[in-house]
Coordinates of C-alpha atoms in Angstrom, one line a residue:
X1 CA 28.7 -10.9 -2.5
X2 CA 27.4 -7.6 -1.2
X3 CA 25.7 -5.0 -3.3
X4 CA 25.5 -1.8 -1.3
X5 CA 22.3 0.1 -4.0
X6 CA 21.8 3.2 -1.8
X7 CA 18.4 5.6 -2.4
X8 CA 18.5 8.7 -2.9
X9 CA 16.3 10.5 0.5
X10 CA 13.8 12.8 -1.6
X11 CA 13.8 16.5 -1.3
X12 CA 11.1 17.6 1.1
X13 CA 7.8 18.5 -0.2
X14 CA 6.6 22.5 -1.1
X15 CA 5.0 23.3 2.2
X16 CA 1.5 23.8 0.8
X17 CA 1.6 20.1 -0.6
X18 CA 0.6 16.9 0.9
X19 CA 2.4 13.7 1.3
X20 CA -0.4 10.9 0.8
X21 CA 0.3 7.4 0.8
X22 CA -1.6 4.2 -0.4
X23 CA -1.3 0.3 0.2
X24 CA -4.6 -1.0 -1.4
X25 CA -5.2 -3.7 0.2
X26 CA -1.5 -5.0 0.7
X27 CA -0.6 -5.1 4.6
X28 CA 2.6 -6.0 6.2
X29 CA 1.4 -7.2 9.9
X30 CA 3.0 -9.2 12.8
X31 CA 2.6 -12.6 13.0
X32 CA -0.5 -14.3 15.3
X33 CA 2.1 -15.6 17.3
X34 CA 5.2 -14.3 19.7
X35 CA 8.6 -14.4 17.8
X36 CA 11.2 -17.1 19.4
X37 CA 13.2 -15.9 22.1
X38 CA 16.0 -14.4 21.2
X39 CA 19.4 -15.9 20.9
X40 CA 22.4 -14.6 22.1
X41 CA 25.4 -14.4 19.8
X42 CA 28.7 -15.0 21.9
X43 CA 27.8 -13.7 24.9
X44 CA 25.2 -11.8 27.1
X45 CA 24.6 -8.8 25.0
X46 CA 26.2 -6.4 27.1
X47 CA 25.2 -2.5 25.8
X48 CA 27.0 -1.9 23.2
X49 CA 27.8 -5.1 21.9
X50 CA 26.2 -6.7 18.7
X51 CA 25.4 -5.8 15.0
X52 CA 27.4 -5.7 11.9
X53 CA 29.8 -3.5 11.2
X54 CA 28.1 -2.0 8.0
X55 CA 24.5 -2.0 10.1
X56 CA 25.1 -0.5 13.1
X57 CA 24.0 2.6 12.2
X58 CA 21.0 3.4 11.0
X59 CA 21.4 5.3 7.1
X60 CA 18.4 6.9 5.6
X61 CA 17.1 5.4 2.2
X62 CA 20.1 2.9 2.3
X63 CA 19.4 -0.5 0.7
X64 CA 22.1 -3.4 0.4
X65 CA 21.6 -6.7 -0.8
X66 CA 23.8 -9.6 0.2
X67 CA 23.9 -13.1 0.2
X68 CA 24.2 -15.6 3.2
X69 CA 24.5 -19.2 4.0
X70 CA 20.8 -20.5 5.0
X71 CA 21.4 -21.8 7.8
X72 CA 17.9 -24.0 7.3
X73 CA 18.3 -27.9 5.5
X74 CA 18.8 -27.1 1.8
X75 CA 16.2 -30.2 0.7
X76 CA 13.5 -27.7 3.1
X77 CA 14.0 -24.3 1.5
X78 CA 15.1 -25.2 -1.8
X79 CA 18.8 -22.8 -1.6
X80 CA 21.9 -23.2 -0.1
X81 CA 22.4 -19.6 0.1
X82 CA 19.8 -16.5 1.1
X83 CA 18.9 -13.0 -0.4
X84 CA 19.1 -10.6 2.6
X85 CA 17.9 -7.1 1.7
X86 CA 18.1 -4.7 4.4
X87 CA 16.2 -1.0 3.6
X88 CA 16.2 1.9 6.3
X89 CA 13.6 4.5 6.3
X90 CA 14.4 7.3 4.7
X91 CA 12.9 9.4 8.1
X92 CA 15.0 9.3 10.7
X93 CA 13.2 7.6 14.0
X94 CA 14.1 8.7 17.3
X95 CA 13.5 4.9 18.8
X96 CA 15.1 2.7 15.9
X97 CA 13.4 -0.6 15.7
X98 CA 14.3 -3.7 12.8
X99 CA 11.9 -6.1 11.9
X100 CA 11.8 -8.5 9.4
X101 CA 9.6 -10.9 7.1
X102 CA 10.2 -13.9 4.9
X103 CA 9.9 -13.4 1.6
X104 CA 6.6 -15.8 0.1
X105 CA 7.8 -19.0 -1.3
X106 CA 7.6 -18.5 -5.4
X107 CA 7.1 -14.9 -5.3
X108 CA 10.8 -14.3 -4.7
X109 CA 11.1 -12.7 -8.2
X110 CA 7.8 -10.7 -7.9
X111 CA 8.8 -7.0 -7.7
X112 CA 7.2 -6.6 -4.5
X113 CA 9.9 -8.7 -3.1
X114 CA 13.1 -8.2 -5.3
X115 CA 13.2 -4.2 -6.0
X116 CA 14.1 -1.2 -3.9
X117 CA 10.4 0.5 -4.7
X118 CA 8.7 -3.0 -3.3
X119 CA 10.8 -3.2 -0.4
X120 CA 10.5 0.5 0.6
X121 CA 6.4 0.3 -0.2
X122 CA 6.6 -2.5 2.5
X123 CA 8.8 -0.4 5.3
X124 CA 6.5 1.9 5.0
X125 CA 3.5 0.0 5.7
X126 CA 5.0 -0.8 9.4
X127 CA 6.5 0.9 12.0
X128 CA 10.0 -0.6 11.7
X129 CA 13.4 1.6 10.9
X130 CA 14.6 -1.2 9.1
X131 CA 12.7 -3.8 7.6
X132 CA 14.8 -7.1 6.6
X133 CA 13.5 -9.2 3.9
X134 CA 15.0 -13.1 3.9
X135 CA 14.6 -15.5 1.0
X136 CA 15.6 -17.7 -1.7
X137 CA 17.2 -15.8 -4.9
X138 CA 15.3 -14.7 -7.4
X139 CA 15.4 -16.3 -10.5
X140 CA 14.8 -13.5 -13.2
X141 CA 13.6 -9.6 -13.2
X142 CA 10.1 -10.4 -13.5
X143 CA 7.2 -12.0 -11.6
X144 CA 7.1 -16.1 -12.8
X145 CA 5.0 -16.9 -15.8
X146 CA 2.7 -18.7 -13.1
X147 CA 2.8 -18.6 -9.6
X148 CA 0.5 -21.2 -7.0
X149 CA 0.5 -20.0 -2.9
X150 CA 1.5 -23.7 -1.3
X151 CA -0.2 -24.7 1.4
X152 CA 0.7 -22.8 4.3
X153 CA 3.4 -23.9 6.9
X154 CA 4.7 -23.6 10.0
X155 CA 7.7 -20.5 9.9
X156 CA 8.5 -21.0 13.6
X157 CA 11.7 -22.7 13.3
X158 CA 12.9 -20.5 10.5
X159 CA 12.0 -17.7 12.6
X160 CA 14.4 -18.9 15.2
X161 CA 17.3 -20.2 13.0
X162 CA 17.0 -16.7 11.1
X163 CA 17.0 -14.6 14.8
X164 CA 21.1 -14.8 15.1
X165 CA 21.6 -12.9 11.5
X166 CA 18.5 -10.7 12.2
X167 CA 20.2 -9.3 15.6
X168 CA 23.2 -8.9 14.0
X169 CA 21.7 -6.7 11.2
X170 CA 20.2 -4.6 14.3
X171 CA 21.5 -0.7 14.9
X172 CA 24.0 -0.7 17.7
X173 CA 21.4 1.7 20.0
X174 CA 18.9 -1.0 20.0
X175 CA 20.9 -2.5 22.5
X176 CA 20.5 -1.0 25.7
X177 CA 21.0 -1.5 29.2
X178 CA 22.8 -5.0 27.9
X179 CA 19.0 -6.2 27.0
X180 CA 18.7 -7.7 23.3
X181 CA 16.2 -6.2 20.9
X182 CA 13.0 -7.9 19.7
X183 CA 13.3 -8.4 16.1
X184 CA 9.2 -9.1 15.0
X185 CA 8.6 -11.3 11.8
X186 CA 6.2 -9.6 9.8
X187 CA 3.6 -10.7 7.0
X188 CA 2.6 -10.7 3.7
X189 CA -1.0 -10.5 2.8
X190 CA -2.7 -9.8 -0.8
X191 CA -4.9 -12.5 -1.2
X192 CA -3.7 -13.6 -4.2
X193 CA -3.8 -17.6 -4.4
X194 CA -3.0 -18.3 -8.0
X195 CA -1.0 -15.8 -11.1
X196 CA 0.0 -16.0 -14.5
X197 CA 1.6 -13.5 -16.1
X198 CA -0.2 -12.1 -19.5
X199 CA 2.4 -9.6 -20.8
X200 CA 5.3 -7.6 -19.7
X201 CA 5.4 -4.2 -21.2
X202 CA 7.7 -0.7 -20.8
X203 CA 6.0 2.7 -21.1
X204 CA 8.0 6.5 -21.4
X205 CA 6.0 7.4 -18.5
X206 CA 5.1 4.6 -16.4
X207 CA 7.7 2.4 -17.2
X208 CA 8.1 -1.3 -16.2
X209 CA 4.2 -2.7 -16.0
X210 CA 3.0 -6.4 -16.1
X211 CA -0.3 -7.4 -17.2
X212 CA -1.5 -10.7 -15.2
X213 CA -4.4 -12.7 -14.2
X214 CA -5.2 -13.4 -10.7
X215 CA -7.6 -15.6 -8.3
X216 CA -7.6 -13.6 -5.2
X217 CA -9.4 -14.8 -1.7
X218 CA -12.6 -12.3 -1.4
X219 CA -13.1 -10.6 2.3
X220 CA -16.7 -9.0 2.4
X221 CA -16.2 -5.7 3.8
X222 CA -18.1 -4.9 6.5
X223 CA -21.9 -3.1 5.4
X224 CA -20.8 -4.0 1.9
X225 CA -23.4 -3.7 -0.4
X226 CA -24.5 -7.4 -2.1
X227 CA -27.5 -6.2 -3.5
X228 CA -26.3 -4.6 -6.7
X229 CA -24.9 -6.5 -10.0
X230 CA -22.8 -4.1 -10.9
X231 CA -20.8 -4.5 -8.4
X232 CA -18.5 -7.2 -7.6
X233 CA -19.9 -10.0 -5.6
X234 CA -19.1 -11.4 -2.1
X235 CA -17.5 -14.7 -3.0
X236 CA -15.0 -17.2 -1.6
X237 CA -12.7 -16.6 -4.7
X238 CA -12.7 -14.4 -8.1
X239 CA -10.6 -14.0 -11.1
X240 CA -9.3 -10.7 -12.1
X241 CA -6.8 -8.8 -14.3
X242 CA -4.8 -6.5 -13.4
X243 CA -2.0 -4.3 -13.8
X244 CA 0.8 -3.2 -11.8
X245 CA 3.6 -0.5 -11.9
X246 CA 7.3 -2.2 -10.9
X247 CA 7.9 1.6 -10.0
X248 CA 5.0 1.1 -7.4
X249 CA 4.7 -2.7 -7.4
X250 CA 2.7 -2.9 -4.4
X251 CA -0.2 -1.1 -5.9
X252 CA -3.2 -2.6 -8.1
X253 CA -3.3 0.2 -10.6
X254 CA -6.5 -1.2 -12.6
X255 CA -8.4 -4.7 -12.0
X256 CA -11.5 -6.3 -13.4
X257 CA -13.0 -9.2 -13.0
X258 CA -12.9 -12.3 -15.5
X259 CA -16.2 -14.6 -16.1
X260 CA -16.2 -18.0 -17.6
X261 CA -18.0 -18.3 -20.9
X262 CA -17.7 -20.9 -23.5
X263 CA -16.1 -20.3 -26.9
X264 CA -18.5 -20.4 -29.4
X265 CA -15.3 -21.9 -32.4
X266 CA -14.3 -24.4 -30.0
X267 CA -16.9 -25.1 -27.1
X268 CA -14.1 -25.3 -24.6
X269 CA -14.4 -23.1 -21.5
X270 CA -12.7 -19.5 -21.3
X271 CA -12.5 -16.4 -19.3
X272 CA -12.8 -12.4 -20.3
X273 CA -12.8 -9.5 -18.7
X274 CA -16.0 -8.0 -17.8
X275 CA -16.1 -4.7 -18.6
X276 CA -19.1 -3.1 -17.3
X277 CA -18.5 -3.9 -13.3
X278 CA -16.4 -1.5 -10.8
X279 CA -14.1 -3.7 -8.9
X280 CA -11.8 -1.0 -7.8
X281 CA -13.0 -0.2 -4.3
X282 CA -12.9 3.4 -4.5
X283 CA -14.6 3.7 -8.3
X284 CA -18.3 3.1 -7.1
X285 CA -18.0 6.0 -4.7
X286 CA -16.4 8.5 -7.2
X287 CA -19.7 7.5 -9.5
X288 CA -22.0 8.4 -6.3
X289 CA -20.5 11.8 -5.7
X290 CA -22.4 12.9 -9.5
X291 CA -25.2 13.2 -6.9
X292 CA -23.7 16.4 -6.1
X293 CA -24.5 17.7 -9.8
X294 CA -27.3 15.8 -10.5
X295 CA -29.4 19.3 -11.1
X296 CA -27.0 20.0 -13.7
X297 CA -26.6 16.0 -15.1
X298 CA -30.6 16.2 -15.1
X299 CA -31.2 19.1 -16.9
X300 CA -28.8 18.4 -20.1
X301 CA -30.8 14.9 -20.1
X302 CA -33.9 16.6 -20.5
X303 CA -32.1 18.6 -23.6
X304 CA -31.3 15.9 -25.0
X305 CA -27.5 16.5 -24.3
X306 CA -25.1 14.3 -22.5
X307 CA -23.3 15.0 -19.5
X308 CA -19.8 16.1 -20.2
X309 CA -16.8 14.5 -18.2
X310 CA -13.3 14.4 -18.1
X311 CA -11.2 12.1 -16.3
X312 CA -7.8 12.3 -15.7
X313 CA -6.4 8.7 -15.3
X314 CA -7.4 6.2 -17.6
X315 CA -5.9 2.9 -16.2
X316 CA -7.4 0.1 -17.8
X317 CA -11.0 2.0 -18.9
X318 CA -13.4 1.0 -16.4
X319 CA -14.0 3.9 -14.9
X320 CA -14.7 5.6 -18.3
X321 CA -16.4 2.0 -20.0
X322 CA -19.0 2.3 -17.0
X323 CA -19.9 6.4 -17.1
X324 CA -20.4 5.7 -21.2
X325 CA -22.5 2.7 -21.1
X326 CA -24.7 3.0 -18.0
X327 CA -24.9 6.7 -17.6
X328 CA -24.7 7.9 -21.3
X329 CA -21.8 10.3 -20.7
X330 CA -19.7 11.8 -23.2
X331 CA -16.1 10.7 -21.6
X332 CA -13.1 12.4 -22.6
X333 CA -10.3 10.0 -21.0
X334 CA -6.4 11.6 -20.8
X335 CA -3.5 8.8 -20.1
X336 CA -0.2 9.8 -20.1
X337 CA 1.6 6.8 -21.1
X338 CA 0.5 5.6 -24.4
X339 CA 1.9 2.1 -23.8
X340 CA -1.0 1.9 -20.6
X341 CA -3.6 3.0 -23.4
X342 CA -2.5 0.1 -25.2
X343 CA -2.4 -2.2 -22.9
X344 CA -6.5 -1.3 -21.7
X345 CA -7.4 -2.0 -25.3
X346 CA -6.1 -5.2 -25.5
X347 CA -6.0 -6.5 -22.6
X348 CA -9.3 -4.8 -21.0
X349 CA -11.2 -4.2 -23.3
X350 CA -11.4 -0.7 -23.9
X351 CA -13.2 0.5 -26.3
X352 CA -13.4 4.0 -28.2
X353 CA -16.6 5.4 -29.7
X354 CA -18.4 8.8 -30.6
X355 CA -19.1 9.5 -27.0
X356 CA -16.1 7.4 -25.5
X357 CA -12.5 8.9 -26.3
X358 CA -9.5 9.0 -25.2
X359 CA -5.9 11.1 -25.6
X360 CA -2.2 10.6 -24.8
X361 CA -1.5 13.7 -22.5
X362 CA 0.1 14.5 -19.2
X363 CA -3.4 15.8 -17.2
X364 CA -1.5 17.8 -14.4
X365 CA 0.5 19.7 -16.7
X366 CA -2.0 20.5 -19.2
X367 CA -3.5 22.5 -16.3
X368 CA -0.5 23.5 -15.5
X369 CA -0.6 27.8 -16.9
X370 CA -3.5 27.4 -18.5
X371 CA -5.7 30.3 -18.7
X372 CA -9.0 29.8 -18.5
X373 CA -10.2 33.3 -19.9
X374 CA -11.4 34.1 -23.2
X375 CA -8.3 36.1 -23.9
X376 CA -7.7 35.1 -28.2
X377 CA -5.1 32.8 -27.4
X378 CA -2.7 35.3 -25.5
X379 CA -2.7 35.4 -21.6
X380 CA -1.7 37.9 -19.7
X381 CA 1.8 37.9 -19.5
X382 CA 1.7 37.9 -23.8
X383 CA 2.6 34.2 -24.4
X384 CA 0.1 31.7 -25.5
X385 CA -2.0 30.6 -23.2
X386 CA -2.6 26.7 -22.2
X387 CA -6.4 26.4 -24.1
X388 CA -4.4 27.5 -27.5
X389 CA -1.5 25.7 -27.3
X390 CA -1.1 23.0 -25.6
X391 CA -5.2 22.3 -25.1
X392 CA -5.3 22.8 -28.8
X393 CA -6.5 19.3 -29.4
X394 CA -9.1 19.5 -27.1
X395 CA -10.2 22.9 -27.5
X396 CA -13.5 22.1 -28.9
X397 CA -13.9 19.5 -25.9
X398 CA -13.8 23.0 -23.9
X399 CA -16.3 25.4 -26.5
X400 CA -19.0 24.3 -23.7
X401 CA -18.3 23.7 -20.0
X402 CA -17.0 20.5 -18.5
X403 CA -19.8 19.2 -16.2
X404 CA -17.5 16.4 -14.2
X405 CA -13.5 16.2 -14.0
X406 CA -12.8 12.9 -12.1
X407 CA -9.3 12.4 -11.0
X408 CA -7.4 9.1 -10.4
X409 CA -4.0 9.8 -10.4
X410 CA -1.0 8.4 -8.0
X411 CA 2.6 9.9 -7.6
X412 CA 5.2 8.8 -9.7
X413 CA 7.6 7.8 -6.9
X414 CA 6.6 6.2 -3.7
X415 CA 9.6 8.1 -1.8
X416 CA 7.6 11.3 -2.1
X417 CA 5.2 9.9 0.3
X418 CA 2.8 11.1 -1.9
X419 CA 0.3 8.5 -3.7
X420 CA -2.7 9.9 -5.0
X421 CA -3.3 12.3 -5.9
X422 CA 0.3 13.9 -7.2
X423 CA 1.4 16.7 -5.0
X424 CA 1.5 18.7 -8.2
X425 CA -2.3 18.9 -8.9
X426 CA -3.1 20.2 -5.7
X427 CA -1.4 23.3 -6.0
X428 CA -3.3 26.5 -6.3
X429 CA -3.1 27.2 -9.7
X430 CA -3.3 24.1 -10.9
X431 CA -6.8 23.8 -8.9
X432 CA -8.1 27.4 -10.0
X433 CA -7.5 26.4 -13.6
X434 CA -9.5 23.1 -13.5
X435 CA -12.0 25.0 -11.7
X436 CA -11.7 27.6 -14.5
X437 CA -13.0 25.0 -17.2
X438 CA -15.9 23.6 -15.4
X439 CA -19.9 24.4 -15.3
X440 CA -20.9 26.4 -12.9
X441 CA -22.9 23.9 -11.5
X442 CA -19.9 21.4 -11.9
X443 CA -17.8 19.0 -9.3
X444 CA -14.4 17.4 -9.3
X445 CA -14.1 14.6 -8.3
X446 CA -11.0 13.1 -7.0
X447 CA -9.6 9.6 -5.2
X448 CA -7.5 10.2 -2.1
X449 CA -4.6 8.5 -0.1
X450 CA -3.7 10.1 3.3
X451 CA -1.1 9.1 5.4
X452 CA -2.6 10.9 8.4
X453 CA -5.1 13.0 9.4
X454 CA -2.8 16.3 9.5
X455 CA -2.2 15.5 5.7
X456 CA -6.2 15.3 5.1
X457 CA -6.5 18.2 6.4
X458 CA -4.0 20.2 4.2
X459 CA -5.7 18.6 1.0
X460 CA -9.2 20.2 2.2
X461 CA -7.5 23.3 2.8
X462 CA -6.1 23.7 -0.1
X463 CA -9.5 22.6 -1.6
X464 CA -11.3 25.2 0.4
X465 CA -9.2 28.0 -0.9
X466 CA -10.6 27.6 -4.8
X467 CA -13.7 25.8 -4.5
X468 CA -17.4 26.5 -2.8
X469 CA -17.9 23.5 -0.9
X470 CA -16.3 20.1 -0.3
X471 CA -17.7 16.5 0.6
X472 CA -15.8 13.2 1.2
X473 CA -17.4 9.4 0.9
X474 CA -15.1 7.1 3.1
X475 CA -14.4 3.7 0.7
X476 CA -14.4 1.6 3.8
X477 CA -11.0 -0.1 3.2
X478 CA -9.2 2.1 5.7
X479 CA -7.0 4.1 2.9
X480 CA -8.9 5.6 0.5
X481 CA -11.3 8.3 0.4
X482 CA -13.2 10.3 -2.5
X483 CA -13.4 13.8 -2.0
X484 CA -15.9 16.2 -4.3
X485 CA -15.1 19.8 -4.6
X486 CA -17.8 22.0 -6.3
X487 CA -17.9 25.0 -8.4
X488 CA -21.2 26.4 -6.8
X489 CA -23.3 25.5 -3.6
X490 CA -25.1 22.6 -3.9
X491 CA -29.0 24.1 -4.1
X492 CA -31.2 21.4 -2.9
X493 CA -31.1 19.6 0.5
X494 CA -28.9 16.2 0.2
X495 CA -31.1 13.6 1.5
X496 CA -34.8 13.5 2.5
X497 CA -36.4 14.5 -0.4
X498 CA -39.6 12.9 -1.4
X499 CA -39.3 13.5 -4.7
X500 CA -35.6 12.3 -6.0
X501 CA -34.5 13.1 -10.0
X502 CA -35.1 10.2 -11.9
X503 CA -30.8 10.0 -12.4
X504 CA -30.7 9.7 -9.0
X505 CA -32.9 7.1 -8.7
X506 CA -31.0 5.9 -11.5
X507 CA -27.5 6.5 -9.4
X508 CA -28.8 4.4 -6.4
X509 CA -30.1 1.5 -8.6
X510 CA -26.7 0.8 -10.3
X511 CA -24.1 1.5 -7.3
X512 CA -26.4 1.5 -4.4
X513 CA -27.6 3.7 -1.6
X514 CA -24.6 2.8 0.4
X515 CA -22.7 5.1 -1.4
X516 CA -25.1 8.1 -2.0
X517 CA -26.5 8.4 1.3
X518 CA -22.4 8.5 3.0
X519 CA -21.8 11.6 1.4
X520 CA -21.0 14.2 3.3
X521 CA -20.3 17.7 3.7
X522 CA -16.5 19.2 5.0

């Protein structure tokens, strides 16, 4: 049976946008060791020869699905037959190369694996033109209610028992000069060892989402800070929760960590989610960038007012949990999906209050024609403006100036190549009017995915063009950045001052100097 699903290539991008891209932490990788030697299929190979009919060219976006006879002892893989999907990139490549990786023994029905949006997440994360992915059927359309890795095994001799199949699913111009291709096995790594699955939910906006809880393998980055608790710690293993997109099923949308405790009704042992700690590697940097407007942040202390922030992006809460509780913030959080609102209450522990709320809006197009003059509800073009309309219910949010707007945002659809943030909330007037509502002393804050340094460079441009000055903090992970784009220049010298505000002593203390003293200025 052959299912031929293909994907649609997207249009190409406005020219002023970016196209950024994240994998968090999910790697596709060769192997340690050289794939077998190929084997010939009825012959030599000569140039021309070999490939499918239906594969030997190569067809952006396509995706087909098919099933095959596994050529590997039944009572070893578990299935008589195989799930083949084969995926081209939707760029075209001017040296088309296939490669290929089995799919994880019980994760065959994790959307990683089993959907189009996985699949293509994957491709992207190597260099192939075709990425293959072999494995047993899925059994449903959701990750199992519990999944255990089992101990790890030798894949040699499926590698070479697969390598007839896999070079006849290669392009017809990867064989040249009657030589046959190399077809590298890639893997998976994530780190997860143990999953159960908490709840399977469907937004309007973010659609299919599972809530589960994981025990992942810890890696201690390198210079990692161990010092500070409210950051996770450097251990062999850790239990989180966490969310994931199926439209994006490769990326950890929202995580925290889960602590044992004892349950005070029954005395047995428990977990729960531990709401005051950043484990998302790129939040702890996005809180050290409020050095940049710690004049400001200072100053309403001494008032007696609280720092005002926005944040677009609410995920789970932590982000907005942490600025309320440990920095006394007033946090005004805006989610577009109300089932994800839903699901960070329940599930992770959000929690609204006088100085912790949160709304069901779209944050990109709420800045999207809104006029940031005084101008009595009417803009200029005689049609109510975006603060009296649409920003109606959080007008009195804007009677005084927003000190912080932090952004955490990803695109909708991977095939954009655009991650986070959306290409729509980098363009010009989008960024003016953001700029529009904060204090003059304020900062935006924003968490960044580039694919390449050329697409960097575009963002900071485009940065440039409505904001004073920019600075960056690398995360350290190798994807993500944080960049900080403020209203005003920044009026005292960034480091090497003797005599530091007491909030940013305050700032070091609770996510440590690491992160304060790697800022730095574009």
């Amino acid at each position: 049976s052959c299912q031929d699903s293909p994907l649609t290539t997207p249009p190409p991008p406005p020219s002023r946008l970016p196209h950024i891209q994240d994998h968090r932490g999910i790697t596709a990788k060769r192997c340690g060791h050289q794939p077998p030697k190929p084997i010939a299929m009825g012959g030599e190979g000569a140039e021309g020869d070999g490939g499918l009919p239906a594969f030997e060219r190569l067809h952006p976006s396509r995706f087909v699905v098919f099933s095959f006879p596994n050529p590997l002892d039944p009572s070893e893989s578990g299935a008589r037959s195989l799930r083949v999907a084969v995926l081209d990139s939707p760029a075209p490549s001017p040296a088309p190369s296939t490669a290929a990786m089995l799919v994880p023994p019980g994760r065959e029905s994790d959307w990683v694996f089993s959907t189009p949006a996985g699949h293509l997440q994957l491709l992207l994360s190597s260099s192939a033109s075709r990425l293959v992915l072999l494995g047993c059927p899925p059994s449903g359309d959701s990750p199992l209610p519990v999944y255990a890795r089992p101990r790890p095994s030798s894949t040699f001799q499926h590698q070479r028992a697969l390598l007839p199949l896999l070079l006849a699913l290669c392009p017809r111009s990867a064989f040249r000069g009657g030589a046959l291709p190399e077809v590298p096995f890639l893997s998976y790594e994530d780190g997860v060892v143990w999953s159960r699955v908490v709840a399977v939910a469907a937004g309007p906006v973010a659609g299919e989402m599972v809530v589960e809880d994981v025990e992942v393998e810890m890696v201690e980055a390198d210079g990692a800070d161990t010092s500070n608790p409210l950051l996770p710690p450097t251990a062999s293993r850790e239990r989180r929760r966490r969310v994931r997109f199926k439209r994006m099923p490769n990326l950890v949308q929202t995580q925290m960590r889960l602590v044992p405790e004892i349950a005070a009704a029954t005395g047995s042992s428990c977990f729960r989610v531990e709401t005051g700690v950043l484990v998302q590697p790129y939040l702890a940097p996005m809180v050290a960038g409020l050095f940049l407007a710690s004049s400001l942040i200072e100053e309403k202390t001494h008032m007696g007012l609280r720092p005002r922030v926005l944040c677009l992006g609410v995920g789970g809460g932590a982000l907005l949990t942490f600025l309320e509780s440990h920095l006394g913030f007033d946090v005004l959080g805006v989610e577009a999906d109300e089932v994800v609102l839903s699901a960070a209450r329940q599930y992770f522990g959000l929690m609204e209050g006088e100085f912790l709320k949160v709304s069901v809006e779209d944050g990109i197009k709420l800045f999207k024609g809104f006029c940031g003059e005084d101008c009595a509800g009417k803009c200029c073009s005689g049609n109510a403006c975006g603060r009296h309309g649409r920003l109606r219910w959080w007008q009195e949010y804007l009677d005084s100036a927003i000190d912080v707007i932090m952004v955490d945002l990803d695109s909708e659809d991977a095939r954009s190549g655009v991650m986070a943030p959306p290409a729509e909330f980098v363009e010009k007037d989008v960024l003016s009017n953001v700029k529009s509502v904060l204090h003059e002393q304020g900062i935006l804050v924003m968490n960044v995915i580039p694919v390449s340094g050329c697409v960097y460079g575009e963002l900071v441009g485009y940065l440039h063009e409505v904001f004073s000055e920019l600075y960056e903090i690398g995360v350290g992970n190798g994807e993500n950045c944080v960049l900080f784009a403020t209203v005003s220049p920044v009026a005292f010298p960034l480091f090497g001052n003797p005599r530091e505000s007491s909030f940013i002593q305050k700032l070091r203390q609770i996510v440590g100097s690491k992160y304060v003293d790697a800022i730095k200025k574009i």
